[in-house]
mmCIF file of C-alpha atoms in Angstrom:
data_model
loop_
_atom_site.group_PDB
_atom_site.id
_atom_site.type_symbol
_atom_site.label_atom_id
_atom_site.label_comp_id
_atom_site.label_asym_id
_atom_site.label_seq_id
_atom_site.Cartn_x
_atom_site.Cartn_y
_atom_site.Cartn_z
ATOM 1 C CA MET A 1013 0.000 0.000 0.000
ATOM 2 C CA TRP A 1014 1.248 3.498 0.859
ATOM 3 C CA GLN A 1015 4.182 1.940 2.646
ATOM 4 C CA SER A 1016 5.481 0.134 -0.405
ATOM 5 C CA SER A 1017 4.931 3.204 -2.588
ATOM 6 C CA PHE A 1018 6.971 5.285 -0.136
ATOM 7 C CA TRP A 1019 9.888 2.863 -0.220
ATOM 8 C CA GLN A 1020 9.807 3.023 -4.034
ATOM 9 C CA SER A 1021 9.487 6.813 -4.312
ATOM 10 C CA SER A 1022 12.327 8.712 -5.930
ATOM 11 C CA PHE A 1023 12.681 10.857 -2.807
ATOM 12 C CA TRP A 1024 13.470 7.805 -0.698
ATOM 13 C CA LYS A 1025 15.807 6.375 -3.328
ATOM 14 C CA ASN A 1026 17.758 9.616 -3.552
ATOM 15 C CA LEU A 1027 18.004 9.737 0.222
ATOM 16 C CA VAL A 1028 19.339 6.183 0.290
ATOM 17 C CA ARG A 1029 21.841 6.970 -2.460
ATOM 18 C CA TRP A 1030 23.042 10.059 -0.581
ATOM 19 C CA PHE A 1031 23.343 8.031 2.624
ATOM 20 C CA HIS A 1032 25.249 5.286 0.837
ATOM 21 C CA LYS A 1033 27.774 7.787 -0.451
ATOM 22 C CA TRP A 1034 28.428 8.755 3.171
ATOM 23 C CA THR A 1035 28.946 5.142 4.136
ATOM 24 C CA SER A 1036 31.680 4.614 1.553
ATOM 25 C CA PRO A 1037 35.066 4.423 3.312
ATOM 26 C CA LYS A 1038 36.807 6.116 0.382
ATOM 27 C CA TRP A 1039 34.369 9.036 0.342
ATOM 28 C CA PHE A 1040 34.689 9.397 4.100
ATOM 29 C CA TYR A 1041 38.493 9.192 3.932
ATOM 30 C CA ASN A 1042 38.734 11.997 1.417
ATOM 31 C CA LEU A 1043 36.146 14.220 3.076
ATOM 32 C CA SER A 1044 37.356 13.729 6.642
ATOM 33 C CA ARG A 1045 40.769 15.234 5.971
ATOM 34 C CA PRO A 1046 39.692 18.858 5.402
ATOM 35 C CA LEU A 1047 36.702 18.467 7.744
ATOM 36 C CA GLY A 1048 38.854 17.075 10.564
ATOM 37 C CA ALA A 1049 41.469 19.791 10.118
ATOM 38 C CA TRP A 1050 38.910 22.601 10.302
ATOM 39 C CA ILE A 1051 37.142 21.138 13.309
ATOM 40 C CA GLY A 1052 40.471 20.369 14.978
ATOM 41 C CA TRP A 1053 41.833 23.909 14.715
ATOM 42 C CA LEU A 1054 38.521 25.376 15.832
ATOM 43 C CA ALA A 1055 38.507 22.991 18.815
ATOM 44 C CA LEU A 1056 42.051 24.004 19.753
ATOM 45 C CA LEU A 1057 41.151 27.699 19.624
ATOM 46 C CA ILE A 1058 38.007 27.262 21.733
ATOM 47 C CA LEU A 1059 39.767 24.989 24.225
ATOM 48 C CA VAL A 1060 42.662 27.393 24.768
ATOM 49 C CA VAL A 1061 40.321 30.372 25.202
ATOM 50 C CA SER A 1062 37.859 28.583 27.489
ATOM 51 C CA LEU A 1063 40.438 26.836 29.667
ATOM 52 C CA VAL A 1064 42.643 29.917 30.135
ATOM 53 C CA TRP A 1065 39.488 31.907 30.892
ATOM 54 C CA GLY A 1066 38.093 29.321 33.264
ATOM 55 C CA LEU A 1067 41.292 28.307 35.027
ATOM 56 C CA ALA A 1068 42.874 31.757 35.351
ATOM 57 C CA PHE A 1069 40.319 34.539 34.898
ATOM 58 C CA ALA A 1070 36.912 33.320 36.071
ATOM 59 C CA PRO A 1071 36.123 34.517 39.621
ATOM 60 C CA ILE A 1072 36.612 32.259 42.638
ATOM 61 C CA GLU A 1073 33.652 30.382 44.081
ATOM 62 C CA ARG A 1074 32.027 31.644 47.302
ATOM 63 C CA LEU A 1075 32.511 28.349 49.221
ATOM 64 C CA GLN A 1076 35.006 26.295 47.258
ATOM 65 C CA GLY A 1077 37.456 29.061 46.366
ATOM 66 C CA ASN A 1078 39.738 27.967 43.578
ATOM 67 C CA SER A 1079 39.114 24.234 43.797
ATOM 68 C CA TYR A 1080 35.861 24.481 41.822
ATOM 69 C CA ARG A 1081 37.894 25.366 38.707
ATOM 70 C CA ILE A 1082 38.441 21.711 37.903
ATOM 71 C CA ILE A 1083 34.787 21.719 36.789
ATOM 72 C CA PHE A 1084 36.011 23.241 33.504
ATOM 73 C CA ILE A 1085 37.682 19.886 32.751
ATOM 74 C CA HIS A 1086 35.668 17.465 34.858
ATOM 75 C CA VAL A 1087 32.208 18.124 33.436
ATOM 76 C CA PRO A 1088 33.206 18.319 29.729
ATOM 77 C CA ALA A 1089 35.115 15.039 30.106
ATOM 78 C CA ALA A 1090 32.169 13.371 31.862
ATOM 79 C CA PHE A 1091 29.697 14.648 29.225
ATOM 80 C CA LEU A 1092 31.925 13.437 26.405
ATOM 81 C CA SER A 1093 32.462 10.003 27.902
ATOM 82 C CA GLN A 1094 28.677 9.475 27.910
ATOM 83 C CA ALA A 1095 27.994 11.107 24.522
ATOM 84 C CA ILE A 1096 30.726 9.035 22.869
ATOM 85 C CA TYR A 1097 29.313 5.870 24.435
ATOM 86 C CA ALA A 1098 25.862 6.685 23.036
ATOM 87 C CA ALA A 1099 27.431 7.344 19.624
ATOM 88 C CA ILE A 1100 29.320 4.030 19.721
ATOM 89 C CA ALA A 1101 26.087 2.177 20.520
ATOM 90 C CA ALA A 1102 24.190 3.956 17.718
ATOM 91 C CA LEU A 1103 27.004 3.209 15.255
ATOM 92 C CA GLY A 1104 27.025 -0.398 16.442
ATOM 93 C CA LEU A 1105 23.299 -0.683 15.762
ATOM 94 C CA ILE A 1106 23.765 0.769 12.256
ATOM 95 C CA GLY A 1107 26.651 -1.598 11.638
ATOM 96 C CA LEU A 1108 24.780 -4.659 12.866
ATOM 97 C CA VAL A 1109 21.510 -3.979 11.066
ATOM 98 C CA TRP A 1110 22.684 -2.433 7.799
ATOM 99 C CA ARG A 1111 26.139 -4.098 7.717
ATOM 100 C CA ILE A 1112 27.898 -0.793 7.145
ATOM 101 C CA LYS A 1113 31.639 -1.214 7.657
ATOM 102 C CA LEU A 1114 32.324 2.473 8.145
ATOM 103 C CA ALA A 1115 30.012 2.604 11.185
ATOM 104 C CA PHE A 1116 32.118 -0.126 12.798
ATOM 105 C CA TYR A 1117 35.385 1.649 11.942
ATOM 106 C CA LEU A 1118 34.163 4.890 13.490
ATOM 107 C CA ALA A 1119 32.796 3.080 16.563
ATOM 108 C CA LYS A 1120 36.044 1.165 17.095
ATOM 109 C CA GLN A 1121 38.180 4.269 16.882
ATOM 110 C CA SER A 1122 35.899 6.190 19.253
ATOM 111 C CA VAL A 1123 36.465 3.670 22.049
ATOM 112 C CA PRO A 1124 39.913 4.933 23.164
ATOM 113 C CA ILE A 1125 38.635 8.524 23.049
ATOM 114 C CA GLY A 1126 35.617 7.720 25.205
ATOM 115 C CA ALA A 1127 37.738 5.643 27.568
ATOM 116 C CA SER A 1128 40.219 8.473 28.074
ATOM 117 C CA MET A 1129 37.345 10.883 28.733
ATOM 118 C CA ALA A 1130 35.827 8.541 31.331
ATOM 119 C CA PHE A 1131 39.257 8.138 32.941
ATOM 120 C CA LEU A 1132 39.806 11.905 32.920
ATOM 121 C CA ALA A 1133 36.379 12.492 34.496
ATOM 122 C CA LEU A 1134 37.125 9.994 37.278
ATOM 123 C CA VAL A 1135 40.612 11.375 37.969
ATOM 124 C CA THR A 1136 39.538 15.030 37.983
ATOM 125 C CA GLY A 1137 36.564 14.035 40.133
ATOM 126 C CA ALA A 1138 38.891 12.452 42.687
ATOM 127 C CA ILE A 1139 41.140 15.526 42.684
ATOM 128 C CA TRP A 1140 38.068 17.705 43.203
ATOM 129 C CA GLY A 1141 36.579 15.420 45.852
ATOM 130 C CA LYS A 1142 39.546 15.475 48.217
ATOM 131 C CA PRO A 1143 39.540 19.210 49.034
ATOM 132 C CA THR A 1144 35.741 19.648 48.916
ATOM 133 C CA TRP A 1145 34.184 16.434 50.260
ATOM 134 C CA GLY A 1146 37.212 15.243 52.191
ATOM 135 C CA ALA A 1147 37.529 11.964 50.261
ATOM 136 C CA TRP A 1148 39.173 10.920 46.996
ATOM 137 C CA TRP A 1149 36.583 8.274 46.319
ATOM 138 C CA VAL A 1150 33.263 7.107 47.741
ATOM 139 C CA TRP A 1151 31.051 4.273 46.524
ATOM 140 C CA ASP A 1152 27.990 6.361 45.808
ATOM 141 C CA ALA A 1153 25.720 5.642 42.837
ATOM 142 C CA ARG A 1154 27.136 8.367 40.568
ATOM 143 C CA LEU A 1155 30.796 7.497 41.057
ATOM 144 C CA THR A 1156 30.173 3.767 40.834
ATOM 145 C CA SER A 1157 28.127 4.007 37.625
ATOM 146 C CA MET A 1158 30.872 6.161 36.052
ATOM 147 C CA LEU A 1159 33.414 3.501 37.015
ATOM 148 C CA VAL A 1160 31.153 0.915 35.326
ATOM 149 C CA LEU A 1161 31.223 3.106 32.191
ATOM 150 C CA LEU A 1162 35.042 3.027 32.199
ATOM 151 C CA PHE A 1163 34.941 -0.772 32.550
ATOM 152 C CA LEU A 1164 32.465 -1.003 29.653
ATOM 153 C CA TYR A 1165 34.922 0.977 27.526
ATOM 154 C CA LEU A 1166 37.750 -1.341 28.546
ATOM 155 C CA GLY A 1167 35.496 -4.287 27.655
ATOM 156 C CA LEU A 1168 34.861 -2.841 24.185
ATOM 157 C CA TRP A 1169 38.582 -2.291 23.761
ATOM 158 C CA ALA A 1170 39.333 -5.879 24.815
ATOM 159 C CA LEU A 1171 36.673 -7.345 22.487
ATOM 160 C CA HIS A 1172 38.080 -5.447 19.520
ATOM 161 C CA ASN A 1173 41.529 -6.793 20.197
ATOM 162 C CA ALA A 1174 40.630 -10.311 21.313
ATOM 163 C CA MET A 1175 39.227 -11.530 17.995
ATOM 164 C CA GLU A 1176 41.249 -13.095 15.232
ATOM 165 C CA ARG A 1177 39.129 -11.381 12.565
ATOM 166 C CA PRO A 1178 38.475 -7.675 13.177
ATOM 167 C CA GLU A 1179 34.921 -8.115 11.807
ATOM 168 C CA SER A 1180 34.043 -10.475 14.678
ATOM 169 C CA GLY A 1181 35.435 -7.959 17.143
ATOM 170 C CA ASP A 1182 33.304 -5.234 15.587
ATOM 171 C CA ARG A 1183 30.146 -7.288 16.013
ATOM 172 C CA ALA A 1184 30.881 -8.494 19.538
ATOM 173 C CA ALA A 1185 31.765 -4.967 20.663
ATOM 174 C CA ALA A 1186 28.605 -3.544 19.051
ATOM 175 C CA ILE A 1187 26.452 -5.950 21.077
ATOM 176 C CA LEU A 1188 28.248 -5.096 24.320
ATOM 177 C CA ALA A 1189 27.905 -1.381 23.514
ATOM 178 C CA LEU A 1190 24.146 -1.753 22.965
ATOM 179 C CA VAL A 1191 23.648 -3.746 26.158
ATOM 180 C CA GLY A 1192 25.678 -1.189 28.123
ATOM 181 C CA VAL A 1193 23.479 1.721 27.043
ATOM 182 C CA VAL A 1194 21.305 1.024 30.099
ATOM 183 C CA ASN A 1195 24.156 2.464 32.187
ATOM 184 C CA LEU A 1196 23.749 5.937 30.639
ATOM 185 C CA PRO A 1197 20.369 6.806 32.246
ATOM 186 C CA ILE A 1198 21.668 5.262 35.476
ATOM 187 C CA ILE A 1199 24.623 7.681 35.461
ATOM 188 C CA LYS A 1200 22.403 10.608 34.573
ATOM 189 C CA PHE A 1201 19.639 9.982 37.126
ATOM 190 C CA SER A 1202 21.789 8.406 39.874
ATOM 191 C CA VAL A 1203 21.922 11.759 41.682
ATOM 192 C CA GLU A 1204 18.120 12.011 41.632
ATOM 193 C CA TRP A 1205 17.021 8.421 42.236
ATOM 194 C CA TRP A 1206 19.297 7.819 45.203
ATOM 195 C CA ASN A 1207 21.084 9.692 47.969
ATOM 196 C CA THR A 1208 24.571 10.421 46.697
ATOM 197 C CA LEU A 1209 27.523 12.450 47.911
ATOM 198 C CA HIS A 1210 27.862 13.814 44.379
ATOM 199 C CA GLN A 1211 25.851 16.989 43.797
ATOM 200 C CA PRO A 1212 23.015 17.053 41.206
ATOM 201 C CA ALA A 1213 23.542 18.425 37.706
ATOM 202 C CA THR A 1214 24.176 22.155 37.274
ATOM 203 C CA LEU A 1215 23.190 22.212 33.605
ATOM 204 C CA LYS A 1216 19.586 21.231 32.963
ATOM 205 C CA PHE A 1217 17.363 21.672 29.967
ATOM 206 C CA THR A 1218 14.401 22.792 32.035
ATOM 207 C CA GLU A 1219 15.781 25.595 34.169
ATOM 208 C CA ALA A 1220 18.472 28.281 34.259
ATOM 209 C CA PRO A 1221 21.753 26.929 35.647
ATOM 210 C CA PRO A 1222 22.603 28.053 39.207
ATOM 211 C CA MET A 1223 25.987 29.265 38.028
ATOM 212 C CA HIS A 1224 27.090 32.863 37.642
ATOM 213 C CA ILE A 1225 27.389 34.064 34.043
ATOM 214 C CA SER A 1226 31.108 34.856 34.526
ATOM 215 C CA MET A 1227 31.711 31.142 35.119
ATOM 216 C CA LEU A 1228 28.999 29.824 32.839
ATOM 217 C CA ILE A 1229 30.405 31.254 29.584
ATOM 218 C CA PRO A 1230 33.863 29.645 29.834
ATOM 219 C CA PHE A 1231 32.145 26.483 31.147
ATOM 220 C CA LEU A 1232 29.871 26.152 28.098
ATOM 221 C CA LEU A 1233 32.779 27.051 25.786
ATOM 222 C CA ALA A 1234 34.918 24.328 27.336
ATOM 223 C CA ILE A 1235 32.154 21.773 26.760
ATOM 224 C CA LEU A 1236 31.888 22.867 23.108
ATOM 225 C CA GLY A 1237 35.676 22.705 22.723
ATOM 226 C CA PHE A 1238 35.798 19.175 24.152
ATOM 227 C CA TYR A 1239 33.022 18.044 21.799
ATOM 228 C CA LEU A 1240 34.771 19.474 18.726
ATOM 229 C CA ALA A 1241 38.150 18.066 19.760
ATOM 230 C CA ALA A 1242 36.606 14.616 20.194
ATOM 231 C CA VAL A 1243 35.041 14.798 16.722
ATOM 232 C CA ALA A 1244 38.331 15.852 15.113
ATOM 233 C CA TRP A 1245 40.205 13.154 17.021
ATOM 234 C CA ALA A 1246 37.685 10.477 16.007
ATOM 235 C CA LEU A 1247 37.902 11.517 12.329
ATOM 236 C CA LYS A 1248 41.684 11.312 12.451
ATOM 237 C CA ARG A 1249 41.719 7.885 14.083
ATOM 238 C CA THR A 1250 39.058 6.570 11.706
ATOM 239 C CA ARG A 1251 41.127 7.609 8.685
ATOM 240 C CA LEU A 1252 43.918 5.318 9.872
ATOM 241 C CA GLU A 1253 41.457 2.518 10.581
ATOM 242 C CA ILE A 1254 40.064 2.866 7.035
ATOM 243 C CA LEU A 1255 43.544 2.641 5.501
ATOM 244 C CA GLN A 1256 44.330 -0.448 7.516
ATOM 245 C CA ARG A 1257 41.048 -2.278 6.971
ATOM 246 C CA GLU A 1258 40.727 -1.318 3.288
ATOM 247 C CA ARG A 1259 44.386 -1.973 2.509
ATOM 248 C CA ARG A 1260 43.470 -4.584 -0.101
ATOM 249 C CA THR A 1261 41.473 -2.139 -2.232
ATOM 250 C CA GLN A 1262 43.201 -0.327 -5.068
ATOM 251 C CA TRP A 1263 42.483 3.212 -3.845
ATOM 252 C CA ALA A 1264 43.839 2.456 -0.371
ATOM 253 C CA ARG A 1265 46.999 0.934 -1.884
ATOM 254 C CA ASP A 1266 47.505 4.047 -3.976
ATOM 255 C CA GLU A 1267 47.009 6.215 -0.926
ATOM 256 C CA LEU A 1268 49.459 4.113 1.103
ATOM 257 C CA ASP A 1269 51.979 4.370 -1.734
ATOM 258 C CA ARG A 1270 51.485 8.116 -1.755
ATOM 259 C CA LEU A 1271 52.054 8.238 1.996
ATOM 260 C CA GLY A 1272 55.096 5.987 1.640
ATOM 261 C CA GLY A 1273 53.667 3.357 3.982
ATOM 262 C CA ASN A 1274 53.286 0.444 1.587
ATOM 263 C CA VAL A 1275 56.884 -0.592 1.108
ATOM 264 C CA MET B 34 13.308 -1.800 4.819
ATOM 265 C CA ASN B 35 14.228 -5.257 3.635
ATOM 266 C CA PRO B 36 12.874 -8.066 5.817
ATOM 267 C CA LYS B 37 16.271 -9.406 6.857
ATOM 268 C CA ARG B 38 17.402 -6.019 8.180
ATOM 269 C CA LYS B 39 14.055 -5.462 9.844
ATOM 270 C CA GLN B 40 14.396 -8.817 11.592
ATOM 271 C CA ARG B 41 17.911 -7.992 12.792
ATOM 272 C CA LEU B 42 16.785 -4.560 14.020
ATOM 273 C CA ILE B 43 13.821 -5.992 15.951
ATOM 274 C CA LEU B 44 15.969 -8.768 17.427
ATOM 275 C CA ILE B 45 18.644 -6.337 18.612
ATOM 276 C CA LEU B 46 16.169 -3.845 20.031
ATOM 277 C CA LEU B 47 14.248 -6.601 21.846
ATOM 278 C CA GLY B 48 17.444 -8.084 23.275
ATOM 279 C CA THR B 49 18.783 -4.722 24.389
ATOM 280 C CA SER B 50 15.547 -3.571 25.981
ATOM 281 C CA GLY B 51 15.230 -6.940 27.733
ATOM 282 C CA VAL B 52 18.618 -6.480 29.350
ATOM 283 C CA ALA B 53 17.794 -2.858 30.198
ATOM 284 C CA VAL B 54 14.543 -3.833 31.918
ATOM 285 C CA ALA B 55 16.342 -6.572 33.871
ATOM 286 C CA VAL B 56 19.046 -4.172 35.072
ATOM 287 C CA LEU B 57 16.566 -1.485 36.071
ATOM 288 C CA LEU B 58 14.432 -4.039 37.957
ATOM 289 C CA VAL B 59 17.500 -5.195 39.885
ATOM 290 C CA LEU B 60 18.387 -1.587 40.736
ATOM 291 C CA PHE B 61 14.923 -0.799 42.028
ATOM 292 C CA ALA B 62 14.807 -4.075 43.936
ATOM 293 C CA LEU B 63 18.033 -3.003 45.623
ATOM 294 C CA GLY B 64 16.232 0.217 46.561
ATOM 295 C CA GLN B 65 17.608 1.509 49.855
ATOM 296 C CA ASN B 66 20.900 -0.348 49.338
ATOM 297 C CA MET B 67 21.732 1.913 46.393
ATOM 298 C CA ASN B 68 21.593 4.950 48.647
ATOM 299 C CA PHE B 69 24.913 6.313 49.800
ATOM 300 C CA PHE B 70 23.514 7.475 53.142
ATOM 301 C CA TYR B 71 20.513 7.276 55.454
ATOM 302 C CA SER B 72 18.536 10.475 55.926
ATOM 303 C CA PRO B 73 17.514 11.468 59.478
ATOM 304 C CA SER B 74 13.955 10.338 58.585
ATOM 305 C CA ASP B 75 15.258 6.870 57.630
ATOM 306 C CA ILE B 76 17.066 6.691 60.985
ATOM 307 C CA ALA B 77 13.977 7.879 62.884
ATOM 308 C CA GLN B 78 11.936 5.129 61.206
ATOM 309 C CA GLY B 79 14.481 2.558 62.330
ATOM 310 C CA ASP B 80 15.737 1.695 58.831
ATOM 311 C CA ALA B 81 19.397 2.078 59.765
ATOM 312 C CA PRO B 82 21.107 -0.903 61.480
ATOM 313 C CA LEU B 83 22.685 -0.517 64.906
ATOM 314 C CA ASP B 84 25.372 -3.173 64.654
ATOM 315 C CA ARG B 85 27.549 -1.829 61.868
ATOM 316 C CA ASP B 86 28.872 1.430 60.419
ATOM 317 C CA ILE B 87 26.320 3.532 58.611
ATOM 318 C CA ARG B 88 26.378 6.820 56.756
ATOM 319 C CA ALA B 89 23.993 9.524 57.889
ATOM 320 C CA GLY B 90 23.475 12.492 55.584
ATOM 321 C CA GLY B 91 21.547 15.736 55.487
ATOM 322 C CA MET B 92 21.965 19.409 56.297
ATOM 323 C CA VAL B 93 23.880 20.685 59.301
ATOM 324 C CA LYS B 94 21.237 22.448 61.382
ATOM 325 C CA ASP B 95 21.900 26.172 61.825
ATOM 326 C CA GLY B 96 23.337 26.965 65.250
ATOM 327 C CA SER B 97 23.719 23.319 66.228
ATOM 328 C CA VAL B 98 27.516 23.002 65.964
ATOM 329 C CA GLN B 99 29.159 22.757 69.398
ATOM 330 C CA ARG B 100 32.903 22.521 69.690
ATOM 331 C CA ASP B 101 34.754 21.307 72.752
ATOM 332 C CA SER B 102 37.131 24.044 73.949
ATOM 333 C CA ASP B 103 40.150 21.821 74.726
ATOM 334 C CA SER B 104 39.840 18.930 72.226
ATOM 335 C CA LEU B 105 38.772 18.274 68.640
ATOM 336 C CA ARG B 106 35.423 16.928 69.791
ATOM 337 C CA VAL B 107 32.522 18.467 67.961
ATOM 338 C CA SER B 108 28.832 17.704 67.841
ATOM 339 C CA PHE B 109 26.168 18.892 65.462
ATOM 340 C CA VAL B 110 22.633 18.068 64.399
ATOM 341 C CA VAL B 111 21.909 16.697 60.926
ATOM 342 C CA THR B 112 18.431 17.464 59.636
ATOM 343 C CA ASP B 113 16.320 16.788 56.551
ATOM 344 C CA PHE B 114 13.747 19.301 57.817
ATOM 345 C CA VAL B 115 11.506 16.415 58.923
ATOM 346 C CA SER B 116 13.652 14.524 61.427
ATOM 347 C CA GLU B 117 16.954 15.228 63.137
ATOM 348 C CA VAL B 118 19.861 13.153 64.352
ATOM 349 C CA GLN B 119 22.766 14.271 66.530
ATOM 350 C CA VAL B 120 26.294 13.450 65.365
ATOM 351 C CA ASN B 121 29.346 13.370 67.652
ATOM 352 C CA TYR B 122 32.775 13.426 66.065
ATOM 353 C CA GLU B 123 36.393 13.862 67.073
ATOM 354 C CA GLY B 124 38.739 15.030 64.350
ATOM 355 C CA ILE B 125 39.288 17.638 61.695
ATOM 356 C CA LEU B 126 36.237 18.660 59.693
ATOM 357 C CA PRO B 127 36.517 19.245 55.924
ATOM 358 C CA ASP B 128 36.899 22.865 54.769
ATOM 359 C CA LEU B 129 33.428 22.960 53.295
ATOM 360 C CA PHE B 130 31.740 21.873 56.533
ATOM 361 C CA ARG B 131 29.333 24.702 57.359
ATOM 362 C CA GLU B 132 26.078 25.162 59.164
ATOM 363 C CA GLY B 133 23.239 25.030 56.652
ATOM 364 C CA ASP B 134 25.216 22.945 54.145
ATOM 365 C CA GLY B 135 25.155 19.256 53.308
ATOM 366 C CA VAL B 136 27.169 16.674 55.233
ATOM 367 C CA VAL B 137 27.591 12.905 55.380
ATOM 368 C CA ALA B 138 28.776 11.371 58.674
ATOM 369 C CA ILE B 139 30.188 7.828 58.658
ATOM 370 C CA GLY B 140 29.950 6.000 61.965
ATOM 371 C CA ARG B 141 27.895 3.915 64.322
ATOM 372 C CA LEU B 142 24.323 4.562 65.365
ATOM 373 C CA MET B 143 24.037 4.339 69.148
ATOM 374 C CA GLU B 144 21.116 3.078 71.219
ATOM 375 C CA ASN B 145 20.379 6.688 72.227
ATOM 376 C CA GLY B 146 19.796 7.612 68.575
ATOM 377 C CA GLN B 147 23.030 9.578 68.177
ATOM 378 C CA VAL B 148 25.732 8.830 65.624
ATOM 379 C CA GLU B 149 29.329 8.424 66.811
ATOM 380 C CA ALA B 150 31.118 9.407 63.602
ATOM 381 C CA SER B 151 34.584 8.227 62.613
ATOM 382 C CA GLU B 152 34.626 10.334 59.442
ATOM 383 C CA VAL B 153 32.734 13.406 58.236
ATOM 384 C CA LEU B 154 32.399 14.311 54.547
ATOM 385 C CA ALA B 155 31.095 17.639 53.282
ATOM 386 C CA LYS B 156 28.509 17.620 50.520
ATOM 387 C CA HIS B 157 28.355 20.655 48.279
ATOM 388 C CA ASP B 158 25.512 21.737 46.038
ATOM 389 C CA GLU B 159 25.378 22.435 42.303
ATOM 390 C CA THR B 160 25.435 26.230 42.714
ATOM 391 C CA TYR B 161 28.534 28.156 41.674
ATOM 392 C CA MET B 162 28.680 31.864 42.516
ATOM 393 C CA PRO B 163 31.494 34.354 43.054
ATOM 394 C CA PRO B 164 31.706 35.653 46.666
ATOM 395 C CA GLU B 165 30.936 39.270 45.657
ATOM 396 C CA VAL B 166 27.683 38.189 44.031
ATOM 397 C CA THR B 167 26.596 36.249 47.096
ATOM 398 C CA ASP B 168 27.500 39.191 49.352
ATOM 399 C CA ALA B 169 25.570 41.588 47.146
ATOM 400 C CA LEU B 170 22.565 39.280 47.140
ATOM 401 C CA GLU B 171 22.684 38.988 50.930
ATOM 402 C CA ARG B 172 22.988 42.752 51.310
ATOM 403 C CA ALA B 173 20.026 43.284 49.002
ATOM 404 C CA GLU B 174 18.061 40.727 50.977
ATOM 405 C CA SER B 175 18.780 42.305 54.358
ATOM 406 C CA ALA B 176 18.119 45.782 52.911
ATOM 407 C CA SER B 177 14.684 44.704 51.791
ATOM 408 C CA ILE B 178 13.915 43.324 55.248
ATOM 409 C CA TYR B 179 14.813 46.482 57.170
#
C-alpha cells in the first residue's frame, strides 16, 4: 500500500543513495581530511580560550574558592564520555543492522577517546573530591556508575583486540555497547534516584543553571571545545582505521603508496 | 526496509531492551541499598542498622555546631527538615563543613539515637557563585527586610 509506494518513491531512493555515499570508506576518507582539520583547529582555539578563561580569569567560588575550577575539565570530560558511548552504541546498531563497515570503523576508533574521557572524568573528580568532600573516592551511585562506564569501555577495547578477525570484534563490541546503554540513564539519574555524595547536575534543559554568568560562559565554551576536539580526534583515528582495513582495495593501496607506507 | 534487516533490528532492540529492563528491575529491587547514606527520617523510622557502620546524611542544622574548647570533639545536628539526628565526632572537619550545608557522617548509630562518627564528609551543592555576588545578594536581601 502506501508503505510500499513510499519505499519506491524517488525521494526515498535519492536519500538512500546520498546516505550510501556517506557510508563509503573512500568518500569518508577523502572528506574527513579537510573536515577534521577545520574542526580540529577550531577545537584548539576554543579549548585554549575557554580553559585559560576558566582556570585563570573566572572569579573564585564563594565556598570552594579555587578548587571548583576543575569543573572546567571534569564536566566536559564526563559529558563526552557518555555522549561518545551513546554514539558508539548507535554506530554499532547501524553496523549490525545495515552491515555498514564504516560505522564499525568509526565506533572502534571512538572507544579509546571515550575511555580516556571517562578516565579523565574519574581522575579530575577524585582531585576535586579530596579538598571539597574530604575523600578521593566514595562508593555512591554516581561514582560507581561512572566507574562501570570506564569498565564497559575497557570491555569494548578488549573485544576489539581479542578476535582473530576484526569483523568479529566489531560485532561483539557492538552488542556489548548496545547492552551497556542502560548504564547511561543510570549515570544521569543516579543523583536524583538515590542519595549520593555527588551533587546534582548544574546544567539542565528545564531551568536556568545556578551558576554565575562569569563562570557559565567559559564552562559552556569548554564543553563545546571538548566536543569538537573529540570529533576531530575520532575523524583522524578513523582515517587510519580505514587505511588499515581497506588496505586490499586499489584506492587504499595508492594512498598508502602516496604516503610511503606500503613498502 | 528489507525483511532481513528489519528482523535484525527488531531482534537487537528486543534483546537490548530486555537487558535494560532486567538491570533497572534489579536496581529498584536493591532500593535503599543503592543509597549512599541514610537520611535522618530513615534513621527515625528505624531503617538504619545498629550493629555496623552507617552513613547519615543531610543538612547541618543552623546553630547546632558545638565545639569542645580543649579537644577536637565536635557535635552537630543533621536534619532533613523532617527529622533530626545528633552526630558526635572527634577530628578535623573538611573545609566545606558549614552550618546550613550538606554533610555525610560515617559511623555507628548508638542506642540513644546519636551517631558516633569516625569520618565526616562535606557535601556541596550544584550552585557556583562568586563571593561578591553572594555578598551583594545577601545585602540586598537584608536591605529589603529592614
